[in-house]
Amino acid sequence: MPRHRQAHAIAQAGSQTTAHKDQDQVLHTTPEQGTRAGVSLRYGVSLAVPGHWGTWVVNVLGSFALGLILAHPAFGDPRLRLILGTGVMGGFTTYSTFNTDTLRLVQEGQMGLAALNVVGTLALCLGAGALGLWLGR
């Protein structure tokens, strides 16, 4: 085999080994580590999009991502789904913040915005989740 082909074969084998090591490393991550990553992502979104709009962004993106994680074959390993779905998405999304945001709007007398928050969150999260499932297949 010519030298350049040998070098290419060695490089290709090395990249496959690296990809396998990367996958092994991800699968040795715990759901708790995934949760920390999700919480950090959520904090970043809350800095970029403050208030109840940030909660919308987080929950809609999280619904989409979870749908994709559950349906796409690339996420077929049960351990990977546990880390990403339960860990990362569990730390990223939040019902409790949606709930308190809505109640705060009601207490402030902003009934229209509170209703929009409930209906909009439900519609967008269901739609985003369905889109993620559809794209994952």
PDB file of C-alpha atoms in Angstrom:
ATOM      1  CA  MET A   1       0.000   0.000   0.000  1.00  0.00           C
ATOM      2  CA  PRO A   2       1.415   3.450  -0.929  1.00  0.00           C
ATOM      3  CA  ARG A   3       2.483   5.654   1.968  1.00  0.00           C
ATOM      4  CA  HIS A   4      -0.255   8.269   1.463  1.00  0.00           C
ATOM      5  CA  ARG A   5      -2.935   5.552   1.550  1.00  0.00           C
ATOM      6  CA  GLN A   6      -1.420   4.097   4.715  1.00  0.00           C
ATOM      7  CA  ALA A   7      -1.452   7.519   6.353  1.00  0.00           C
ATOM      8  CA  HIS A   8      -5.075   8.035   5.306  1.00  0.00           C
ATOM      9  CA  ALA A   9      -6.092   4.603   6.663  1.00  0.00           C
ATOM     10  CA  ILE A  10      -4.338   5.301   9.973  1.00  0.00           C
ATOM     11  CA  ALA A  11      -5.947   8.741  10.261  1.00  0.00           C
ATOM     12  CA  GLN A  12      -9.373   7.297   9.461  1.00  0.00           C
ATOM     13  CA  ALA A  13      -8.971   4.539  12.056  1.00  0.00           C
ATOM     14  CA  GLY A  14      -7.861   7.150  14.593  1.00  0.00           C
ATOM     15  CA  SER A  15     -10.935   9.305  13.965  1.00  0.00           C
ATOM     16  CA  GLN A  16     -13.195   6.278  14.419  1.00  0.00           C
ATOM     17  CA  THR A  17     -11.418   5.491  17.694  1.00  0.00           C
ATOM     18  CA  THR A  18     -11.837   9.119  18.822  1.00  0.00           C
ATOM     19  CA  ALA A  19     -15.545   9.055  17.948  1.00  0.00           C
ATOM     20  CA  HIS A  20     -15.965   5.812  19.913  1.00  0.00           C
ATOM     21  CA  LYS A  21     -14.107   7.331  22.897  1.00  0.00           C
ATOM     22  CA  ASP A  22     -16.304  10.454  22.728  1.00  0.00           C
ATOM     23  CA  GLN A  23     -19.457   8.307  22.758  1.00  0.00           C
ATOM     24  CA  ASP A  24     -18.094   6.242  25.665  1.00  0.00           C
ATOM     25  CA  GLN A  25     -17.308   9.439  27.549  1.00  0.00           C
ATOM     26  CA  VAL A  26     -20.855  10.733  27.067  1.00  0.00           C
ATOM     27  CA  LEU A  27     -22.309   7.421  28.206  1.00  0.00           C
ATOM     28  CA  HIS A  28     -20.198   7.565  31.382  1.00  0.00           C
ATOM     29  CA  THR A  29     -21.770  10.911  32.218  1.00  0.00           C
ATOM     30  CA  THR A  30     -24.408  10.716  34.934  1.00  0.00           C
ATOM     31  CA  PRO A  31     -27.910  12.191  34.723  1.00  0.00           C
ATOM     32  CA  GLU A  32     -26.873  14.535  37.545  1.00  0.00           C
ATOM     33  CA  GLN A  33     -24.061  15.916  35.381  1.00  0.00           C
ATOM     34  CA  GLY A  34     -26.585  16.327  32.587  1.00  0.00           C
ATOM     35  CA  THR A  35     -28.852  18.240  34.964  1.00  0.00           C
ATOM     36  CA  ARG A  36     -26.020  20.641  35.802  1.00  0.00           C
ATOM     37  CA  ALA A  37     -25.498  21.245  32.090  1.00  0.00           C
ATOM     38  CA  GLY A  38     -29.233  21.872  31.605  1.00  0.00           C
ATOM     39  CA  VAL A  39     -29.371  24.306  34.521  1.00  0.00           C
ATOM     40  CA  SER A  40     -26.390  26.198  33.092  1.00  0.00           C
ATOM     41  CA  LEU A  41     -28.108  26.407  29.698  1.00  0.00           C
ATOM     42  CA  ARG A  42     -31.290  27.636  31.359  1.00  0.00           C
ATOM     43  CA  TYR A  43     -29.373  30.321  33.240  1.00  0.00           C
ATOM     44  CA  GLY A  44     -27.824  31.483  29.969  1.00  0.00           C
ATOM     45  CA  VAL A  45     -31.252  31.778  28.353  1.00  0.00           C
ATOM     46  CA  SER A  46     -32.602  33.675  31.388  1.00  0.00           C
ATOM     47  CA  LEU A  47     -29.803  36.227  30.992  1.00  0.00           C
ATOM     48  CA  ALA A  48     -30.543  36.634  27.286  1.00  0.00           C
ATOM     49  CA  VAL A  49     -34.346  36.601  27.581  1.00  0.00           C
ATOM     50  CA  PRO A  50     -35.490  37.767  31.044  1.00  0.00           C
ATOM     51  CA  GLY A  51     -38.881  37.202  32.677  1.00  0.00           C
ATOM     52  CA  HIS A  52     -41.698  34.975  31.542  1.00  0.00           C
ATOM     53  CA  TRP A  53     -40.539  35.203  27.907  1.00  0.00           C
ATOM     54  CA  GLY A  54     -37.349  33.396  28.911  1.00  0.00           C
ATOM     55  CA  THR A  55     -39.460  30.660  30.484  1.00  0.00           C
ATOM     56  CA  TRP A  56     -41.356  30.350  27.186  1.00  0.00           C
ATOM     57  CA  VAL A  57     -38.126  30.049  25.220  1.00  0.00           C
ATOM     58  CA  VAL A  58     -36.744  27.417  27.597  1.00  0.00           C
ATOM     59  CA  ASN A  59     -39.901  25.307  27.669  1.00  0.00           C
ATOM     60  CA  VAL A  60     -40.509  25.473  23.909  1.00  0.00           C
ATOM     61  CA  LEU A  61     -36.884  24.634  23.075  1.00  0.00           C
ATOM     62  CA  GLY A  62     -36.907  21.910  25.713  1.00  0.00           C
ATOM     63  CA  SER A  63     -40.111  20.388  24.330  1.00  0.00           C
ATOM     64  CA  PHE A  64     -38.626  20.338  20.840  1.00  0.00           C
ATOM     65  CA  ALA A  65     -35.317  18.876  22.024  1.00  0.00           C
ATOM     66  CA  LEU A  66     -36.983  16.182  24.136  1.00  0.00           C
ATOM     67  CA  GLY A  67     -39.165  15.145  21.200  1.00  0.00           C
ATOM     68  CA  LEU A  68     -36.051  14.891  19.033  1.00  0.00           C
ATOM     69  CA  ILE A  69     -34.156  12.935  21.718  1.00  0.00           C
ATOM     70  CA  LEU A  70     -37.006  10.452  22.092  1.00  0.00           C
ATOM     71  CA  ALA A  71     -37.521   9.862  18.373  1.00  0.00           C
ATOM     72  CA  HIS A  72     -34.174  10.202  16.591  1.00  0.00           C
ATOM     73  CA  PRO A  73     -32.165   6.987  16.149  1.00  0.00           C
ATOM     74  CA  ALA A  74     -28.936   8.812  17.069  1.00  0.00           C
ATOM     75  CA  PHE A  75     -30.294   8.983  20.626  1.00  0.00           C
ATOM     76  CA  GLY A  76     -31.405   5.347  20.716  1.00  0.00           C
ATOM     77  CA  ASP A  77     -29.104   4.253  23.532  1.00  0.00           C
ATOM     78  CA  PRO A  78     -31.239   4.208  26.725  1.00  0.00           C
ATOM     79  CA  ARG A  79     -28.366   5.627  28.787  1.00  0.00           C
ATOM     80  CA  LEU A  80     -27.951   8.547  26.372  1.00  0.00           C
ATOM     81  CA  ARG A  81     -31.693   9.231  26.522  1.00  0.00           C
ATOM     82  CA  LEU A  82     -31.518   9.186  30.327  1.00  0.00           C
ATOM     83  CA  ILE A  83     -28.627  11.653  30.374  1.00  0.00           C
ATOM     84  CA  LEU A  84     -30.048  14.009  27.744  1.00  0.00           C
ATOM     85  CA  GLY A  85     -33.789  13.605  28.334  1.00  0.00           C
ATOM     86  CA  THR A  86     -34.008  13.314  32.103  1.00  0.00           C
ATOM     87  CA  GLY A  87     -30.731  15.031  32.958  1.00  0.00           C
ATOM     88  CA  VAL A  88     -30.139  17.908  30.545  1.00  0.00           C
ATOM     89  CA  MET A  89     -33.768  18.599  29.592  1.00  0.00           C
ATOM     90  CA  GLY A  90     -34.913  18.090  33.201  1.00  0.00           C
ATOM     91  CA  GLY A  91     -32.463  20.772  34.321  1.00  0.00           C
ATOM     92  CA  PHE A  92     -33.196  23.027  31.367  1.00  0.00           C
ATOM     93  CA  THR A  93     -36.993  23.141  31.372  1.00  0.00           C
ATOM     94  CA  THR A  94     -39.207  24.057  34.275  1.00  0.00           C
ATOM     95  CA  TYR A  95     -42.884  23.817  35.022  1.00  0.00           C
ATOM     96  CA  SER A  96     -42.518  25.525  38.393  1.00  0.00           C
ATOM     97  CA  THR A  97     -41.218  28.734  36.832  1.00  0.00           C
ATOM     98  CA  PHE A  98     -44.025  28.688  34.262  1.00  0.00           C
ATOM     99  CA  ASN A  99     -46.475  28.287  37.149  1.00  0.00           C
ATOM    100  CA  THR A 100     -45.036  31.104  39.272  1.00  0.00           C
ATOM    101  CA  ASP A 101     -44.717  33.414  36.244  1.00  0.00           C
ATOM    102  CA  THR A 102     -48.410  32.879  35.481  1.00  0.00           C
ATOM    103  CA  LEU A 103     -49.460  33.416  39.101  1.00  0.00           C
ATOM    104  CA  ARG A 104     -47.352  36.582  39.303  1.00  0.00           C
ATOM    105  CA  LEU A 105     -49.091  37.938  36.197  1.00  0.00           C
ATOM    106  CA  VAL A 106     -52.495  37.169  37.790  1.00  0.00           C
ATOM    107  CA  GLN A 107     -51.469  38.899  41.034  1.00  0.00           C
ATOM    108  CA  GLU A 108     -50.378  41.933  39.014  1.00  0.00           C
ATOM    109  CA  GLY A 109     -53.818  42.021  37.377  1.00  0.00           C
ATOM    110  CA  GLN A 110     -52.464  41.164  33.930  1.00  0.00           C
ATOM    111  CA  MET A 111     -55.121  38.551  33.203  1.00  0.00           C
ATOM    112  CA  GLY A 112     -54.754  38.737  29.423  1.00  0.00           C
ATOM    113  CA  LEU A 113     -51.022  38.166  29.613  1.00  0.00           C
ATOM    114  CA  ALA A 114     -51.521  35.351  32.148  1.00  0.00           C
ATOM    115  CA  ALA A 115     -54.024  33.651  29.820  1.00  0.00           C
ATOM    116  CA  LEU A 116     -51.688  34.156  26.857  1.00  0.00           C
ATOM    117  CA  ASN A 117     -48.881  32.619  28.903  1.00  0.00           C
ATOM    118  CA  VAL A 118     -50.940  29.495  29.673  1.00  0.00           C
ATOM    119  CA  VAL A 119     -52.423  29.015  26.203  1.00  0.00           C
ATOM    120  CA  GLY A 120     -49.250  30.038  24.389  1.00  0.00           C
ATOM    121  CA  THR A 121     -47.022  27.771  26.471  1.00  0.00           C
ATOM    122  CA  LEU A 122     -49.331  24.801  25.997  1.00  0.00           C
ATOM    123  CA  ALA A 123     -49.703  25.348  22.245  1.00  0.00           C
ATOM    124  CA  LEU A 124     -46.049  26.114  21.545  1.00  0.00           C
ATOM    125  CA  CYS A 125     -44.677  23.310  23.728  1.00  0.00           C
ATOM    126  CA  LEU A 126     -47.036  20.725  22.226  1.00  0.00           C
ATOM    127  CA  GLY A 127     -46.204  21.946  18.726  1.00  0.00           C
ATOM    128  CA  ALA A 128     -42.457  22.012  19.392  1.00  0.00           C
ATOM    129  CA  GLY A 129     -42.572  18.533  20.930  1.00  0.00           C
ATOM    130  CA  ALA A 130     -44.508  17.167  17.962  1.00  0.00           C
ATOM    131  CA  LEU A 131     -42.052  18.801  15.555  1.00  0.00           C
ATOM    132  CA  GLY A 132     -39.121  17.251  17.421  1.00  0.00           C
ATOM    133  CA  LEU A 133     -40.735  13.805  17.284  1.00  0.00           C
ATOM    134  CA  TRP A 134     -41.512  14.218  13.583  1.00  0.00           C
ATOM    135  CA  LEU A 135     -38.006  15.407  12.692  1.00  0.00           C
ATOM    136  CA  GLY A 136     -36.474  12.632  14.777  1.00  0.00           C
ATOM    137  CA  ARG A 137     -38.180   9.973  12.688  1.00  0.00           C
TER     138      ARG A 137
END
